[in-house]
Coordinates of C-alpha atoms and ligand atoms in Angstrom, one line a residue:
X1 CA 7.1 73.7 -72.2
X2 CA 8.2 77.3 -71.8
X3 CA 7.9 76.9 -68.1
X4 CA 10.8 74.4 -67.9
X5 CA 14.3 75.7 -68.3
X6 CA 16.0 72.3 -68.2
X7 CA 17.4 69.8 -65.7
X8 CA 20.3 69.7 -63.3
X9 CA 22.3 66.7 -62.3
X10 CA 22.0 66.1 -58.5
X11 CA 25.6 64.8 -58.5
X12 CA 27.8 66.9 -60.8
X13 CA 25.4 69.9 -61.1
X14 CA 25.7 69.9 -64.9
X15 CA 22.7 71.6 -66.5
X16 CA 20.9 70.1 -69.5
X17 CA 18.4 71.7 -71.8
X18 CA 17.8 68.4 -73.5
X19 CA 17.6 65.3 -71.4
X20 CA 15.8 62.0 -71.1
X21 CA 16.5 60.1 -67.9
X22 CA 19.7 60.3 -65.7
X23 CA 22.8 62.5 -66.3
X24 CA 24.8 61.0 -69.2
X25 CA 28.0 61.9 -67.4
X26 CA 27.3 59.1 -65.0
X27 CA 26.0 56.5 -67.3
X28 CA 29.1 54.6 -68.4
X29 CA 31.6 54.9 -65.6
X30 CA 31.3 51.3 -64.4
X31 CA 31.0 48.0 -66.1
X32 CA 27.5 46.7 -66.1
X33 CA 27.1 43.7 -63.8
X34 CA 29.6 45.3 -61.5
X35 CA 29.0 44.3 -58.0
X36 CA 27.7 47.7 -57.3
X37 CA 26.4 49.6 -60.3
X38 CA 26.7 53.4 -60.1
X39 CA 25.9 54.1 -63.7
X40 CA 22.4 55.4 -63.3
X41 CA 22.9 57.5 -60.2
X42 CA 22.9 61.0 -61.8
X43 CA 19.3 61.8 -61.1
X44 CA 18.1 65.0 -62.6
X45 CA 16.2 67.8 -61.0
X46 CA 13.8 69.8 -63.3
X47 CA 14.3 73.5 -63.2
X48 CA 11.5 76.0 -63.8
X49 CA 11.3 79.6 -64.9
X50 CA 9.4 80.9 -61.9
X51 CA 9.5 84.5 -63.0
X52 CA 7.7 83.6 -66.2
X53 CA 5.2 81.3 -64.4
X54 CA 4.4 84.0 -61.9
X55 CA 3.3 86.3 -64.7
X56 CA 0.3 84.3 -65.5
X57 CA -0.2 81.8 -62.6
X58 CA -1.5 83.3 -59.3
X59 CA -3.2 82.0 -56.2
X60 CA -6.3 83.8 -57.3
X61 CA -6.3 82.1 -60.7
X62 CA -5.8 78.8 -59.0
X63 CA -8.7 79.4 -56.6
X64 CA -11.0 80.1 -59.6
X65 CA -10.0 76.9 -61.4
X66 CA -12.9 74.4 -61.2
X67 CA -10.6 71.5 -62.1
X68 CA -9.8 69.9 -58.8
X69 CA -7.3 67.3 -60.2
X70 CA -3.5 67.7 -60.2
X71 CA -3.8 69.3 -63.6
X72 CA -4.9 72.5 -61.9
X73 CA -1.2 72.9 -61.2
X74 CA -0.1 72.4 -64.8
X75 CA 1.9 75.7 -65.0
X76 CA 4.2 74.2 -62.4
X77 CA 4.4 70.8 -64.0
X78 CA 6.8 69.6 -66.7
X79 CA 4.2 69.0 -69.4
X80 CA 2.7 70.9 -72.3
X81 CA -0.6 72.7 -71.5
X82 CA -2.5 70.9 -74.2
X83 CA -1.1 67.4 -73.9
X84 CA -3.8 64.8 -73.2
X85 CA -4.0 63.6 -69.6
X86 CA -5.2 60.2 -68.3
X87 CA -8.9 59.7 -67.9
X88 CA -8.8 58.6 -64.3
X89 CA -9.1 61.4 -61.8
X90 CA -5.9 62.0 -59.9
X91 CA -5.6 64.5 -57.0
X92 CA -7.7 66.4 -54.5
X93 CA -7.3 63.8 -51.7
X94 CA -8.8 64.8 -48.4
X95 CA -6.8 66.5 -45.7
X96 CA -8.5 65.6 -42.4
X97 CA -8.2 67.8 -39.4
X98 CA -7.8 65.6 -36.3
X99 CA -8.6 68.0 -33.6
X100 CA -9.2 65.5 -30.8
X101 CA -6.0 63.7 -31.5
X102 CA -4.1 67.0 -31.6
X103 CA -5.3 67.5 -28.0
X104 CA -4.5 64.0 -27.0
X105 CA -1.0 64.2 -28.3
X106 CA -0.4 67.8 -27.3
X107 CA 0.3 69.4 -30.6
X108 CA -1.4 72.5 -32.0
X109 CA -2.9 70.9 -35.2
X110 CA -2.8 67.4 -36.6
X111 CA -3.8 66.6 -40.1
X112 CA -4.0 63.4 -42.1
X113 CA -3.5 63.6 -45.9
X114 CA -5.2 60.5 -47.2
X115 CA -3.6 59.5 -50.5
X116 CA -5.1 56.1 -50.3
X117 CA -8.0 57.8 -52.0
X118 CA -6.3 58.1 -55.3
X119 CA -7.7 56.0 -58.1
X120 CA -5.5 52.9 -57.7
X121 CA -5.3 53.5 -53.9
X122 CA -1.8 54.7 -53.4
X123 CA 0.3 57.9 -53.7
X124 CA 2.0 56.5 -56.8
X125 CA -0.9 57.7 -59.0
X126 CA 0.5 61.2 -58.8
X127 CA 3.8 60.2 -60.5
X128 CA 2.4 57.6 -62.9
X129 CA -0.1 60.3 -64.2
X130 CA 2.9 62.4 -65.3
X131 CA 4.7 59.4 -66.8
X132 CA 1.7 58.8 -69.0
X133 CA 1.7 62.4 -70.3
X134 CA 5.4 62.3 -70.9
X135 CA 5.1 59.0 -72.8
X136 CA 2.5 60.6 -75.0
X137 CA 4.6 63.6 -75.6
X138 CA 7.6 61.4 -76.5
X139 CA 5.3 59.3 -78.7
X140 CA 6.3 56.1 -76.9
X141 CA 4.1 53.1 -77.6
X142 CA 4.9 51.1 -74.5
X143 CA 5.5 52.2 -70.9
X144 CA 7.3 50.1 -68.3
X145 CA 8.1 50.3 -64.6
X146 CA 9.6 48.2 -61.9
X147 CA 7.8 48.4 -58.7
X148 CA 7.2 46.9 -55.3
X149 CA 3.6 46.9 -56.4
X150 CA 2.0 50.3 -56.1
X151 CA 3.9 52.2 -58.7
X152 CA 3.2 49.4 -61.1
X153 CA -0.5 49.3 -60.1
X154 CA -0.7 53.1 -60.6
X155 CA 0.9 53.0 -64.0
X156 CA -1.2 50.0 -64.9
X157 CA -4.6 51.6 -64.0
X158 CA -3.7 54.9 -65.6
X159 CA -2.6 53.1 -68.8
X160 CA -5.8 51.2 -68.8
X161 CA -7.7 54.5 -68.7
X162 CA -5.8 55.7 -71.7
X163 CA -5.5 52.5 -73.7
X164 CA -1.8 52.4 -73.4
X165 CA 0.3 49.2 -73.5
X166 CA 2.5 48.6 -70.5
X167 CA 4.9 46.1 -69.0
X168 CA 5.3 45.9 -65.2
X169 CA 8.1 44.2 -63.3
X170 CA 7.3 43.3 -59.6
X171 CA 9.0 40.9 -57.2
X172 CA 7.2 37.6 -57.1
X173 CA 6.6 38.3 -53.3
X174 CA 4.4 41.4 -54.0
X175 CA 1.1 41.4 -52.1
X176 CA -1.6 39.6 -54.0
X177 CA -3.9 42.5 -54.2
X178 CA -1.3 44.6 -56.0
X179 CA -0.6 41.8 -58.5
X180 CA -4.4 41.4 -59.0
X181 CA -4.6 45.1 -59.9
X182 CA -2.0 44.7 -62.6
X183 CA -3.8 41.7 -64.0
X184 CA -7.2 43.3 -63.9
X185 CA -5.9 46.4 -65.7
X186 CA -4.5 44.3 -68.4
X187 CA -0.7 44.9 -68.0
X188 CA 1.9 42.5 -69.2
X189 CA 3.0 41.3 -65.8
X190 CA 6.5 40.1 -65.0
X191 CA 6.8 38.5 -61.6
X192 CA 10.5 38.6 -61.0
X193 CA 12.1 35.9 -59.0
X194 CA 14.1 38.2 -56.8
X195 CA 13.8 41.5 -54.9
X196 CA 12.6 44.9 -55.9
X197 CA 16.2 45.8 -56.6
X198 CA 16.5 42.9 -59.0
X199 CA 13.2 43.8 -60.7
X200 CA 14.5 47.4 -61.1
X201 CA 17.7 46.4 -62.8
X202 CA 15.9 44.0 -65.1
X203 CA 13.4 46.6 -66.1
X204 CA 16.1 49.1 -66.9
X205 CA 17.8 46.6 -69.2
X206 CA 14.6 45.5 -70.9
X207 CA 13.5 49.1 -71.4
X208 CA 16.7 50.0 -73.1
X209 CA 16.6 46.9 -75.3
X210 CA 13.0 47.2 -76.4
X211 CA 12.8 51.0 -76.5
X212 CA 10.0 51.3 -73.9
X213 CA 9.3 54.5 -72.0
X214 CA 10.7 54.0 -68.5
X215 CA 8.8 55.3 -65.4
X216 CA 11.3 53.9 -62.9
X217 CA 11.7 55.8 -59.7
X218 CA 15.0 57.6 -59.2
X219 CA 15.7 57.2 -62.9
X220 CA 12.9 59.1 -64.6
X221 CA 13.3 62.7 -63.4
X222 CA 9.7 63.5 -63.8
X223 CA 8.4 61.3 -61.0
X224 CA 9.2 63.8 -58.2
X225 CA 7.4 66.4 -60.3
X226 CA 4.1 64.3 -60.1
X227 CA 4.6 63.6 -56.4
X228 CA 5.1 67.2 -55.5
X229 CA 1.4 67.9 -56.3
X230 CA 0.7 66.4 -52.8
X231 CA 2.5 69.4 -51.3
X232 CA 0.6 71.8 -53.5
X233 CA -2.7 70.3 -52.3
X234 CA -1.7 70.3 -48.6
X235 CA -0.7 74.0 -48.8
X236 CA -3.7 75.0 -50.8
X237 CA -6.0 73.1 -48.4
X238 CA -4.4 74.8 -45.4
X239 CA -5.0 78.2 -47.2
X240 CA -1.2 78.6 -47.6
X241 CA -0.5 78.5 -43.9
X242 CA 2.1 75.8 -44.0
X243 CA 2.5 73.2 -41.2
X244 CA 5.7 72.9 -39.1
X245 CA 6.4 69.3 -39.9
X246 CA 5.3 66.7 -42.5
X247 CA 5.7 63.0 -41.8
X248 CA 6.4 60.9 -44.9
X249 CA 7.3 57.2 -45.2
X250 CA 10.5 56.6 -47.2
X251 CA 11.5 53.6 -49.4
X252 CA 13.2 54.8 -52.5
X253 CA 12.9 58.4 -51.3
X254 CA 10.9 59.7 -54.3
X255 CA 7.9 60.8 -52.3
X256 CA 9.8 62.8 -49.7
X257 CA 12.0 64.3 -52.4
X258 CA 8.8 65.2 -54.4
X259 CA 7.2 66.7 -51.3
X260 CA 10.2 68.9 -50.8
X261 CA 10.3 69.9 -54.4
X262 CA 6.6 71.0 -54.2
X263 CA 7.3 73.1 -51.2
X264 CA 10.3 74.7 -52.8
X265 CA 8.2 75.6 -55.9
X266 CA 5.6 77.3 -53.7
X267 CA 8.3 79.1 -51.8
X268 CA 9.9 80.4 -55.0
X269 CA 6.5 81.4 -56.3
X270 CA 6.1 83.5 -53.1
X271 CA 3.0 81.5 -52.1
X272 CA 4.3 80.2 -48.8
X273 CA 6.6 81.9 -46.3
X274 CA 8.6 79.0 -45.1
X275 CA 9.3 75.3 -45.7
X276 CA 8.2 72.8 -43.1
X277 CA 10.6 70.2 -41.6
X278 CA 10.3 66.9 -43.4
X279 CA 10.3 63.8 -41.2
X280 CA 11.2 60.6 -43.1
X281 CA 9.9 57.4 -41.6
X282 CA 11.7 54.2 -42.5
X283 CA 11.3 50.6 -41.4
X284 CA 14.0 49.4 -39.0
X285 CA 14.6 46.5 -41.4
X286 CA 15.0 48.8 -44.4
X287 CA 16.7 51.8 -43.1
X288 CA 19.4 52.9 -45.6
X289 CA 18.4 56.5 -45.4
X290 CA 18.2 56.6 -41.7
X291 CA 21.7 55.1 -41.4
X292 CA 23.2 57.4 -44.0
X293 CA 21.7 60.5 -42.3
X294 CA 22.5 59.5 -38.8
X295 CA 26.1 58.5 -39.5
X296 CA 26.7 61.2 -42.1
X297 CA 27.6 58.6 -44.8
X298 CA 28.3 59.3 -48.4
X299 CA 25.2 58.1 -50.2
X300 CA 26.8 58.0 -53.6
X301 CA 29.0 55.2 -52.5
X302 CA 27.2 53.7 -49.6
X303 CA 26.3 50.1 -50.7
X304 CA 23.1 48.2 -50.5
X305 CA 21.7 47.3 -47.1
X306 CA 19.5 44.3 -46.5
X307 CA 15.9 45.2 -46.8
X308 CA 13.4 42.8 -45.3
X309 CA 10.6 44.7 -43.8
X310 CA 7.0 43.5 -44.1
X311 CA 6.1 47.0 -45.3
X312 CA 6.8 46.0 -48.9
X313 CA 6.3 49.5 -50.3
X314 CA 9.2 50.9 -48.3
X315 CA 11.5 47.9 -48.6
X316 CA 14.5 49.2 -50.6
X317 CA 18.0 48.0 -50.2
X318 CA 19.3 50.8 -52.3
X319 CA 16.9 53.8 -52.3
X320 CA 16.9 54.9 -55.9
X321 CA 16.0 58.5 -55.1
X322 CA 18.3 58.8 -52.1
X323 CA 20.0 62.0 -53.2
X324 CA 16.8 63.9 -53.3
X325 CA 15.5 62.2 -50.2
X326 CA 18.6 63.1 -48.1
X327 CA 18.5 66.7 -49.3
X328 CA 14.8 67.0 -48.4
X329 CA 15.5 66.0 -44.8
X330 CA 18.8 67.9 -44.4
X331 CA 17.8 71.1 -46.1
X332 CA 14.6 71.4 -44.0
X333 CA 16.4 70.4 -40.8
X334 CA 14.1 67.5 -40.5
X335 CA 15.0 64.0 -39.4
X336 CA 14.7 60.3 -40.1
X337 CA 12.9 58.0 -37.7
X338 CA 12.8 54.2 -37.8
X339 CA 10.0 52.0 -36.7
X340 CA 9.9 48.3 -36.2
X341 CA 7.7 45.9 -38.1
X342 CA 5.8 45.3 -34.9
X343 CA 5.2 49.0 -34.4
X344 CA 4.0 49.2 -38.0
X345 CA 1.5 46.3 -37.4
X346 CA 0.2 48.0 -34.3
X347 CA -0.1 51.3 -36.0
X348 CA -2.5 49.9 -38.7
X349 CA -5.5 49.3 -36.4
X350 CA -4.5 52.2 -34.1
X351 CA -4.7 54.7 -37.0
X352 CA -7.8 53.0 -38.4
X353 CA -9.7 53.1 -35.1
X354 CA -8.9 56.7 -34.3
X355 CA -9.4 58.2 -37.8
X356 CA -11.4 55.8 -40.0
X357 CA -8.5 55.5 -42.4
X358 CA -7.2 52.0 -43.1
X359 CA -3.6 52.1 -44.3
X360 CA -1.3 49.5 -45.7
X361 CA 1.9 48.9 -43.7
X362 CA 4.0 51.6 -45.5
X363 CA 1.2 54.1 -45.0
X364 CA 0.7 53.2 -41.3
X365 CA 4.5 53.5 -40.8
X366 CA 4.1 57.3 -40.7
X367 CA 1.6 57.0 -37.9
X368 CA 4.0 54.7 -36.0
X369 CA 6.7 57.3 -36.6
X370 CA 4.4 60.0 -35.3
X371 CA 3.7 58.0 -32.1
X372 CA 7.4 57.5 -31.7
X373 CA 8.1 61.2 -32.1
X374 CA 5.5 61.9 -29.4
X375 CA 7.2 59.4 -27.1
X376 CA 10.6 60.8 -27.7
X377 CA 9.3 64.3 -27.0
X378 CA 10.5 65.8 -30.2
X379 CA 7.2 67.6 -31.0
X380 CA 6.1 70.7 -29.3
X381 CA 2.6 72.0 -28.3
X382 CA 2.7 74.9 -30.8
X383 CA 3.4 72.7 -33.8
X384 CA 1.1 71.9 -36.7
X385 CA 1.7 68.4 -38.1
X386 CA 0.7 66.7 -41.3
X387 CA 0.8 63.0 -41.6
X388 CA 0.6 61.4 -45.0
X389 CA -1.1 58.1 -45.6
X390 CA 0.4 56.7 -48.8
X391 CA -1.6 53.6 -49.5
X392 CA -4.8 51.7 -48.7
X393 CA -5.0 48.9 -46.2
X394 CA -7.0 46.8 -48.6
X395 CA -3.9 46.4 -50.6
X396 CA -2.3 44.1 -48.0
X397 CA -4.9 42.1 -46.1
X398 CA -2.3 39.5 -45.1
X399 CA -0.4 42.0 -43.0
X400 CA -3.6 43.5 -41.6
X401 CA -4.5 40.0 -40.4
X402 CA -1.1 39.7 -38.8
X403 CA -1.8 42.8 -36.8
X404 CA -5.1 41.3 -35.8
X405 CA -3.1 38.4 -34.3
X406 CA -0.4 40.6 -32.8
X407 CA -2.8 42.9 -31.0
X408 CA -5.1 40.0 -29.9
X409 CA -8.1 41.5 -31.5
X410 CA -11.2 39.5 -30.6
X411 CA -14.2 38.8 -32.7
X412 CA -17.3 36.7 -31.9
X413 CA -18.5 33.6 -33.6
X414 CA -22.2 33.4 -33.3
X415 CA -25.0 31.1 -34.5
X416 CA -27.8 32.7 -36.5
X417 CA -30.2 32.5 -33.6
X418 CA -31.4 35.4 -31.4
X419 CA -31.7 33.1 -28.4
X420 CA -28.1 32.1 -28.6
X421 CA -27.2 35.6 -29.4
X422 CA -28.9 36.8 -26.1
X423 CA -27.0 34.1 -24.2
X424 CA -23.8 35.2 -25.7
X425 CA -24.5 38.9 -24.9
X426 CA -25.3 37.9 -21.3
X427 CA -22.2 35.9 -20.7
Ligands
PLP501 C1 6.1 53.9 -52.8 C2 5.5 54.0 -51.5 C3 6.1 54.6 -50.4 C4 7.5 55.1 -50.4 O1 7.8 56.0 -51.5 P1 9.3 56.2 -52.0 O2 9.2 57.2 -53.0 O3 9.7 54.8 -52.5 O4 10.1 56.6 -50.8 C5 5.4 54.6 -49.2 N1 4.2 54.1 -49.1 C6 3.5 53.5 -50.1 C7 2.2 53.0 -49.9 C8 4.2 53.4 -51.4 O5 3.5 52.8 -52.4
ZN502 ZN1 26.0 64.4 -63.5

């Protein structure tokens, strides 16, 4: 990979030409099983040689590329040009222009980037696709991940498409549809009797002991690099006219960090003229990042918070990619917004009815956050806004049905008789 110079630790700024996961300087400072384990916190940021990349990679060249998948951006990805990529198609999700809603909410432009359209129906396919290529490059036989559900499902499906063995750790409470995906794709499934944070720690230990390639968020530095392809697509779809704000839901913080990384890449390539403000949406009941940002806390030492939102994909007591997430919001002068579980449940049908896009709770959280931003008057009429839906509503029907209850949605029970139907219609 001539395009990659190396990686830099987000904590100590040490630069490595050779690296695997987190910064080794931070790996052994604390006893394992310590009440709060800091040893895996030195997340790395991949550094590119933009001057070299610019020589052969241009907007024109990109425009001429018929491959619409994320692999059209390979010169800006940390993989070898000729490494095999998974068979499933990843990328090119639609960016819908919501003109009527822009008028309704008094903003200049409103767009919905629908990443529920990725092959396993969540944003996580972008990252898992890179994990598969890296595992191939490193000649690893088995890949593993801990996940609230979607990262696992993404890895699982992409592995199935490439015939790769994989082991997925999810909390036993993960939505059934996500567990079903894992089982259908033939993963070895570990339902962990505990939280996502417990599953994460167990997965790290198991990977180390059995020598598996580890896709874990906030640990494997390449995941932000896959996630950044969403920014590439948004900017390309907008013909390089960047929006003013992008709304992203935040759990571990890898997506928002990746979105920021993609924008920075494009800025350094000279393809966009400024970087939009990033608005991170968290659930009130899992709001580590919001609290840290609002109170200016030290996120290296800030301990776990309780995380118990029904939006399982953004439930994270200790956001694993919090350093990158906080930078993304601070450096772009964006902000964090929290939304309650009720607001999330109301946002699911609200978004679906107005756009035709059915989101899982974590995906609809961005819509709830947008509505809150409108209410709080923090948006202006001359702003272009992009909202990202990160996951499909079909992944969590239980919560969708809770929103049916909460919003008193009515449906009709009818006998299969046109006479009775007429009576019902007349009443
Ligand atoms: C993972 C996920 C998120 C949050 O991404 P983080 O990188 O954990 O912040 C949001 N929505 C969905 C549907 C997800 O699967
Ligand atoms: Zn370090």
